Amino acid sequence: MLIGNSVGSLACVIAASESSQTLVRGLVLLNCAGGMNNKAIVDDWRIKLLFPLLWVIDFLLKQRPIASAIFERVKQRETLRNILLSIYANKESVDETLVEIIREPASEEGALDAFVSIVTGPPGPNPVQLMPSISIPVLVLWGDEDPFTPLDGPVGKYFSSLPSKLSNVKLIVLEGVGHCPHDDRPELVHEKLLPWLAETFNF
């Protein structure tokens, strides 16, 4: 059983599409990303408006001194806190512990290179390409207050349409939840996840 959030969900989809059903028996996807970065989303007017800015950011990040300065700014505690507050519906979940959990890997060797590679690199496979090949049970949980992958965006609309097309997919929309449901409202995620596991796999 693979469970992931955002890009982690996409990684689960990729792994399941490349694995046998004996190795991966089920997926739980929480607000799945459409790609490793925003270049994967080409049919959303919000992203189209940002394309010129994304190109500028790509150019700037390929200049090492500029990339380093931007990264140092991004990984500041206050910057991270503000980003987290924008994607969590339950603001009480954004505490110092969470900020430090996010910030710690950014201080490790190679963090800058990883950051630049993800932002400026190719978006990689997307779920629209991969989901039709997956026949194992899939539970999709989606926070309806997600500003990164909103339900009315192309990725959200795609996953919303899947249960009517693929019988192995179940979608549950979580009201009042942001981009990270498992941390934003863990009790609500458990309320939906545990019965599905019991019903589908006799856990």
PDB file of C-alpha atoms in Angstrom:
ATOM      1  CA  MET A   1       0.000   0.000   0.000  1.00  0.00           C
ATOM      2  CA  LEU A   2       1.428   3.331  -1.083  1.00  0.00           C
ATOM      3  CA  ILE A   3       0.168   6.606   0.389  1.00  0.00           C
ATOM      4  CA  GLY A   4       1.432  10.003  -0.704  1.00  0.00           C
ATOM      5  CA  ASN A   5       0.627  13.695  -0.756  1.00  0.00           C
ATOM      6  CA  SER A   6       1.144  16.134  -3.639  1.00  0.00           C
ATOM      7  CA  VAL A   7       4.345  15.177  -5.484  1.00  0.00           C
ATOM      8  CA  GLY A   8       4.515  12.181  -3.130  1.00  0.00           C
ATOM      9  CA  SER A   9       1.170  11.041  -4.575  1.00  0.00           C
ATOM     10  CA  LEU A  10       2.578  11.389  -8.071  1.00  0.00           C
ATOM     11  CA  ALA A  11       5.578   9.271  -7.026  1.00  0.00           C
ATOM     12  CA  CYS A  12       3.141   6.608  -5.794  1.00  0.00           C
ATOM     13  CA  VAL A  13       1.299   6.651  -9.123  1.00  0.00           C
ATOM     14  CA  ILE A  14       4.586   6.294 -11.017  1.00  0.00           C
ATOM     15  CA  ALA A  15       5.716   3.422  -8.761  1.00  0.00           C
ATOM     16  CA  ALA A  16       2.372   1.619  -9.107  1.00  0.00           C
ATOM     17  CA  SER A  17       2.384   1.987 -12.886  1.00  0.00           C
ATOM     18  CA  GLU A  18       5.801   0.333 -13.019  1.00  0.00           C
ATOM     19  CA  SER A  19       5.166  -2.391 -10.427  1.00  0.00           C
ATOM     20  CA  SER A  20       3.231  -5.649 -10.285  1.00  0.00           C
ATOM     21  CA  GLN A  21      -0.037  -5.919  -8.350  1.00  0.00           C
ATOM     22  CA  THR A  22       1.663  -8.310  -5.925  1.00  0.00           C
ATOM     23  CA  LEU A  23       4.140  -5.589  -4.975  1.00  0.00           C
ATOM     24  CA  VAL A  24       1.705  -2.633  -4.822  1.00  0.00           C
ATOM     25  CA  ARG A  25      -1.836  -3.629  -3.879  1.00  0.00           C
ATOM     26  CA  GLY A  26      -3.405  -0.216  -3.459  1.00  0.00           C
ATOM     27  CA  LEU A  27      -2.921   3.545  -3.585  1.00  0.00           C
ATOM     28  CA  VAL A  28      -4.091   6.434  -1.434  1.00  0.00           C
ATOM     29  CA  LEU A  29      -3.536   9.786  -3.118  1.00  0.00           C
ATOM     30  CA  LEU A  30      -3.905  13.051  -1.203  1.00  0.00           C
ATOM     31  CA  ASN A  31      -4.197  16.114  -3.453  1.00  0.00           C
ATOM     32  CA  CYS A  32      -2.053  14.556  -6.164  1.00  0.00           C
ATOM     33  CA  ALA A  33       0.304  16.820  -8.102  1.00  0.00           C
ATOM     34  CA  GLY A  34       0.091  17.039 -11.879  1.00  0.00           C
ATOM     35  CA  GLY A  35       3.872  16.944 -12.293  1.00  0.00           C
ATOM     36  CA  MET A  36       7.147  17.649 -10.541  1.00  0.00           C
ATOM     37  CA  ASN A  37       6.610  21.351 -11.235  1.00  0.00           C
ATOM     38  CA  ASN A  38       4.065  23.725 -12.781  1.00  0.00           C
ATOM     39  CA  LYS A  39       5.309  23.095 -16.325  1.00  0.00           C
ATOM     40  CA  ALA A  40       3.138  19.982 -16.322  1.00  0.00           C
ATOM     41  CA  ILE A  41      -0.055  22.058 -16.131  1.00  0.00           C
ATOM     42  CA  VAL A  42      -0.533  23.631 -19.543  1.00  0.00           C
ATOM     43  CA  ASP A  43      -4.327  23.937 -19.755  1.00  0.00           C
ATOM     44  CA  ASP A  44      -5.028  26.051 -16.671  1.00  0.00           C
ATOM     45  CA  TRP A  45      -5.517  29.772 -17.290  1.00  0.00           C
ATOM     46  CA  ARG A  46      -3.887  30.531 -13.923  1.00  0.00           C
ATOM     47  CA  ILE A  47      -0.678  28.783 -14.961  1.00  0.00           C
ATOM     48  CA  LYS A  48      -0.790  30.317 -18.453  1.00  0.00           C
ATOM     49  CA  LEU A  49      -0.835  33.764 -16.864  1.00  0.00           C
ATOM     50  CA  LEU A  50       2.235  32.815 -14.854  1.00  0.00           C
ATOM     51  CA  PHE A  51       4.228  31.352 -17.769  1.00  0.00           C
ATOM     52  CA  PRO A  52       6.263  34.542 -18.423  1.00  0.00           C
ATOM     53  CA  LEU A  53       7.113  34.720 -14.721  1.00  0.00           C
ATOM     54  CA  LEU A  54       8.022  31.018 -14.645  1.00  0.00           C
ATOM     55  CA  TRP A  55      10.402  31.522 -17.575  1.00  0.00           C
ATOM     56  CA  VAL A  56      12.078  34.432 -15.773  1.00  0.00           C
ATOM     57  CA  ILE A  57      12.392  32.352 -12.591  1.00  0.00           C
ATOM     58  CA  ASP A  58      13.930  29.493 -14.581  1.00  0.00           C
ATOM     59  CA  PHE A  59      16.486  31.867 -16.087  1.00  0.00           C
ATOM     60  CA  LEU A  60      17.347  33.423 -12.729  1.00  0.00           C
ATOM     61  CA  LEU A  61      17.680  30.082 -10.966  1.00  0.00           C
ATOM     62  CA  LYS A  62      20.235  28.959 -13.528  1.00  0.00           C
ATOM     63  CA  GLN A  63      22.504  31.770 -12.308  1.00  0.00           C
ATOM     64  CA  ARG A  64      24.159  30.235  -9.234  1.00  0.00           C
ATOM     65  CA  PRO A  65      24.539  33.405  -7.105  1.00  0.00           C
ATOM     66  CA  ILE A  66      20.938  34.435  -7.792  1.00  0.00           C
ATOM     67  CA  ALA A  67      19.652  30.913  -7.130  1.00  0.00           C
ATOM     68  CA  SER A  68      21.515  30.814  -3.831  1.00  0.00           C
ATOM     69  CA  ALA A  69      20.069  34.162  -2.739  1.00  0.00           C
ATOM     70  CA  ILE A  70      16.515  33.112  -3.677  1.00  0.00           C
ATOM     71  CA  PHE A  71      16.887  29.774  -1.905  1.00  0.00           C
ATOM     72  CA  GLU A  72      18.202  31.437   1.246  1.00  0.00           C
ATOM     73  CA  ARG A  73      15.144  33.672   1.245  1.00  0.00           C
ATOM     74  CA  VAL A  74      12.720  30.815   0.617  1.00  0.00           C
ATOM     75  CA  LYS A  75      14.058  28.684   3.475  1.00  0.00           C
ATOM     76  CA  GLN A  76      13.757  31.440   6.087  1.00  0.00           C
ATOM     77  CA  ARG A  77      11.412  30.443   8.900  1.00  0.00           C
ATOM     78  CA  GLU A  78       9.027  33.343   8.307  1.00  0.00           C
ATOM     79  CA  THR A  79       8.849  32.669   4.564  1.00  0.00           C
ATOM     80  CA  LEU A  80       8.154  28.985   5.128  1.00  0.00           C
ATOM     81  CA  ARG A  81       5.541  29.805   7.762  1.00  0.00           C
ATOM     82  CA  ASN A  82       3.732  32.132   5.354  1.00  0.00           C
ATOM     83  CA  ILE A  83       3.794  29.534   2.564  1.00  0.00           C
ATOM     84  CA  LEU A  84       2.434  26.878   4.918  1.00  0.00           C
ATOM     85  CA  LEU A  85      -0.284  29.202   6.201  1.00  0.00           C
ATOM     86  CA  SER A  86      -1.389  29.758   2.608  1.00  0.00           C
ATOM     87  CA  ILE A  87      -1.859  26.033   1.915  1.00  0.00           C
ATOM     88  CA  TYR A  88      -3.238  24.854   5.266  1.00  0.00           C
ATOM     89  CA  ALA A  89      -6.910  25.512   5.966  1.00  0.00           C
ATOM     90  CA  ASN A  90      -6.406  24.624   9.625  1.00  0.00           C
ATOM     91  CA  LYS A  91      -3.946  27.350  10.615  1.00  0.00           C
ATOM     92  CA  GLU A  92      -3.379  25.788  14.040  1.00  0.00           C
ATOM     93  CA  SER A  93      -1.537  22.936  12.326  1.00  0.00           C
ATOM     94  CA  VAL A  94       1.184  25.379  11.243  1.00  0.00           C
ATOM     95  CA  ASP A  95       3.437  25.450  14.296  1.00  0.00           C
ATOM     96  CA  GLU A  96       7.178  25.750  14.898  1.00  0.00           C
ATOM     97  CA  THR A  97       7.631  21.976  14.734  1.00  0.00           C
ATOM     98  CA  LEU A  98       6.155  21.833  11.224  1.00  0.00           C
ATOM     99  CA  VAL A  99       8.250  24.784  10.067  1.00  0.00           C
ATOM    100  CA  GLU A 100      11.414  23.075  11.325  1.00  0.00           C
ATOM    101  CA  ILE A 101      10.459  19.745   9.704  1.00  0.00           C
ATOM    102  CA  ILE A 102      10.195  21.544   6.347  1.00  0.00           C
ATOM    103  CA  ARG A 103      13.252  23.722   6.934  1.00  0.00           C
ATOM    104  CA  GLU A 104      15.731  21.072   8.106  1.00  0.00           C
ATOM    105  CA  PRO A 105      16.294  19.311   4.737  1.00  0.00           C
ATOM    106  CA  ALA A 106      16.858  22.723   3.119  1.00  0.00           C
ATOM    107  CA  SER A 107      20.026  23.097   5.205  1.00  0.00           C
ATOM    108  CA  GLU A 108      21.593  19.849   4.040  1.00  0.00           C
ATOM    109  CA  GLU A 109      24.311  19.536   1.405  1.00  0.00           C
ATOM    110  CA  GLY A 110      22.881  19.464  -2.104  1.00  0.00           C
ATOM    111  CA  ALA A 111      19.591  21.105  -1.107  1.00  0.00           C
ATOM    112  CA  LEU A 112      20.141  24.086  -3.413  1.00  0.00           C
ATOM    113  CA  ASP A 113      20.893  21.849  -6.406  1.00  0.00           C
ATOM    114  CA  ALA A 114      17.784  19.758  -5.693  1.00  0.00           C
ATOM    115  CA  PHE A 115      15.655  22.901  -5.427  1.00  0.00           C
ATOM    116  CA  VAL A 116      16.926  24.285  -8.747  1.00  0.00           C
ATOM    117  CA  SER A 117      16.585  20.914 -10.484  1.00  0.00           C
ATOM    118  CA  ILE A 118      12.962  20.467  -9.409  1.00  0.00           C
ATOM    119  CA  VAL A 119      11.859  24.004 -10.286  1.00  0.00           C
ATOM    120  CA  THR A 120      13.693  24.339 -13.603  1.00  0.00           C
ATOM    121  CA  GLY A 121      13.712  20.709 -14.775  1.00  0.00           C
ATOM    122  CA  PRO A 122      11.188  18.786 -16.859  1.00  0.00           C
ATOM    123  CA  PRO A 123       7.861  18.045 -15.164  1.00  0.00           C
ATOM    124  CA  GLY A 124       8.165  14.297 -15.670  1.00  0.00           C
ATOM    125  CA  PRO A 125       5.244  11.872 -16.040  1.00  0.00           C
ATOM    126  CA  ASN A 126       1.772  13.109 -15.164  1.00  0.00           C
ATOM    127  CA  PRO A 127      -1.186  11.233 -13.666  1.00  0.00           C
ATOM    128  CA  VAL A 128      -3.333  11.697 -16.781  1.00  0.00           C
ATOM    129  CA  GLN A 129      -0.869   9.499 -18.670  1.00  0.00           C
ATOM    130  CA  LEU A 130      -0.462   6.919 -15.908  1.00  0.00           C
ATOM    131  CA  MET A 131      -3.788   6.427 -14.121  1.00  0.00           C
ATOM    132  CA  PRO A 132      -5.553   4.511 -16.958  1.00  0.00           C
ATOM    133  CA  SER A 133      -2.912   1.757 -16.672  1.00  0.00           C
ATOM    134  CA  ILE A 134      -3.509   1.260 -12.934  1.00  0.00           C
ATOM    135  CA  SER A 135      -6.103  -1.384 -12.003  1.00  0.00           C
ATOM    136  CA  ILE A 136      -5.470  -1.730  -8.251  1.00  0.00           C
ATOM    137  CA  PRO A 137      -7.836  -0.004  -5.777  1.00  0.00           C
ATOM    138  CA  VAL A 138      -7.208   3.737  -5.494  1.00  0.00           C
ATOM    139  CA  LEU A 139      -8.594   6.106  -2.863  1.00  0.00           C
ATOM    140  CA  VAL A 140      -8.287   9.784  -3.752  1.00  0.00           C
ATOM    141  CA  LEU A 141      -8.691  12.267  -0.895  1.00  0.00           C
ATOM    142  CA  TRP A 142      -8.831  15.925  -1.912  1.00  0.00           C
ATOM    143  CA  GLY A 143      -8.932  19.016   0.292  1.00  0.00           C
ATOM    144  CA  ASP A 144     -11.372  21.501  -1.219  1.00  0.00           C
ATOM    145  CA  GLU A 145      -9.378  24.547  -0.071  1.00  0.00           C
ATOM    146  CA  ASP A 146      -6.135  23.622  -1.818  1.00  0.00           C
ATOM    147  CA  PRO A 147      -4.616  26.643  -3.610  1.00  0.00           C
ATOM    148  CA  PHE A 148      -1.850  24.552  -5.268  1.00  0.00           C
ATOM    149  CA  THR A 149      -3.981  21.867  -6.925  1.00  0.00           C
ATOM    150  CA  PRO A 150      -7.547  23.198  -6.643  1.00  0.00           C
ATOM    151  CA  LEU A 151     -10.514  20.992  -7.416  1.00  0.00           C
ATOM    152  CA  ASP A 152     -11.520  23.341 -10.241  1.00  0.00           C
ATOM    153  CA  GLY A 153      -8.048  23.173 -11.811  1.00  0.00           C
ATOM    154  CA  PRO A 154      -7.137  20.645 -14.516  1.00  0.00           C
ATOM    155  CA  VAL A 155      -5.627  18.085 -12.113  1.00  0.00           C
ATOM    156  CA  GLY A 156      -8.502  18.369  -9.657  1.00  0.00           C
ATOM    157  CA  LYS A 157     -11.067  18.098 -12.463  1.00  0.00           C
ATOM    158  CA  TYR A 158      -9.276  15.065 -13.879  1.00  0.00           C
ATOM    159  CA  PHE A 159      -9.326  13.186 -10.573  1.00  0.00           C
ATOM    160  CA  SER A 160     -12.922  14.268  -9.945  1.00  0.00           C
ATOM    161  CA  SER A 161     -13.897  12.624 -13.234  1.00  0.00           C
ATOM    162  CA  LEU A 162     -12.031   9.350 -12.630  1.00  0.00           C
ATOM    163  CA  PRO A 163     -14.620   7.452 -10.517  1.00  0.00           C
ATOM    164  CA  SER A 164     -17.084   7.617 -13.417  1.00  0.00           C
ATOM    165  CA  LYS A 165     -14.442   6.225 -15.776  1.00  0.00           C
ATOM    166  CA  LEU A 166     -12.452   3.782 -13.644  1.00  0.00           C
ATOM    167  CA  SER A 167     -14.282   1.454 -11.263  1.00  0.00           C
ATOM    168  CA  ASN A 168     -11.182   0.972  -9.091  1.00  0.00           C
ATOM    169  CA  VAL A 169     -11.017   4.668  -8.137  1.00  0.00           C
ATOM    170  CA  LYS A 170     -12.930   6.275  -5.259  1.00  0.00           C
ATOM    171  CA  LEU A 171     -12.842  10.038  -4.646  1.00  0.00           C
ATOM    172  CA  ILE A 172     -13.694  11.739  -1.350  1.00  0.00           C
ATOM    173  CA  VAL A 173     -13.637  15.528  -1.137  1.00  0.00           C
ATOM    174  CA  LEU A 174     -12.591  16.833   2.285  1.00  0.00           C
ATOM    175  CA  GLU A 175     -14.350  20.068   3.141  1.00  0.00           C
ATOM    176  CA  GLY A 176     -12.373  22.818   4.825  1.00  0.00           C
ATOM    177  CA  VAL A 177      -9.034  21.126   4.124  1.00  0.00           C
ATOM    178  CA  GLY A 178      -5.996  22.450   2.268  1.00  0.00           C
ATOM    179  CA  HIS A 179      -3.132  20.938   0.278  1.00  0.00           C
ATOM    180  CA  CYS A 180      -1.836  18.592   3.018  1.00  0.00           C
ATOM    181  CA  PRO A 181      -4.927  16.784   4.346  1.00  0.00           C
ATOM    182  CA  HIS A 182      -3.015  14.251   6.472  1.00  0.00           C
ATOM    183  CA  ASP A 183      -1.488  17.052   8.534  1.00  0.00           C
ATOM    184  CA  ASP A 184      -4.159  19.703   8.068  1.00  0.00           C
ATOM    185  CA  ARG A 185      -7.005  17.509   9.363  1.00  0.00           C
ATOM    186  CA  PRO A 186      -5.558  14.071  10.250  1.00  0.00           C
ATOM    187  CA  GLU A 187      -8.670  12.951  12.132  1.00  0.00           C
ATOM    188  CA  LEU A 188     -10.804  13.547   9.027  1.00  0.00           C
ATOM    189  CA  VAL A 189      -8.344  11.659   6.818  1.00  0.00           C
ATOM    190  CA  HIS A 190      -8.410   8.709   9.235  1.00  0.00           C
ATOM    191  CA  GLU A 191     -12.206   8.819   9.272  1.00  0.00           C
ATOM    192  CA  LYS A 192     -12.271   8.300   5.498  1.00  0.00           C
ATOM    193  CA  LEU A 193      -9.152   6.166   5.076  1.00  0.00           C
ATOM    194  CA  LEU A 194      -9.610   3.455   7.715  1.00  0.00           C
ATOM    195  CA  PRO A 195     -13.082   2.264   6.598  1.00  0.00           C
ATOM    196  CA  TRP A 196     -11.878   2.140   2.984  1.00  0.00           C
ATOM    197  CA  LEU A 197      -8.889   0.012   3.997  1.00  0.00           C
ATOM    198  CA  ALA A 198     -11.134  -2.306   6.016  1.00  0.00           C
ATOM    199  CA  GLU A 199     -13.695  -2.632   3.228  1.00  0.00           C
ATOM    200  CA  THR A 200     -11.188  -3.020   0.391  1.00  0.00           C
ATOM    201  CA  PHE A 201      -8.438  -5.095   2.000  1.00  0.00           C
ATOM    202  CA  ASN A 202     -10.021  -6.462   5.195  1.00  0.00           C
ATOM    203  CA  PHE A 203      -7.438  -4.591   7.262  1.00  0.00           C
TER     204      PHE A 203
END
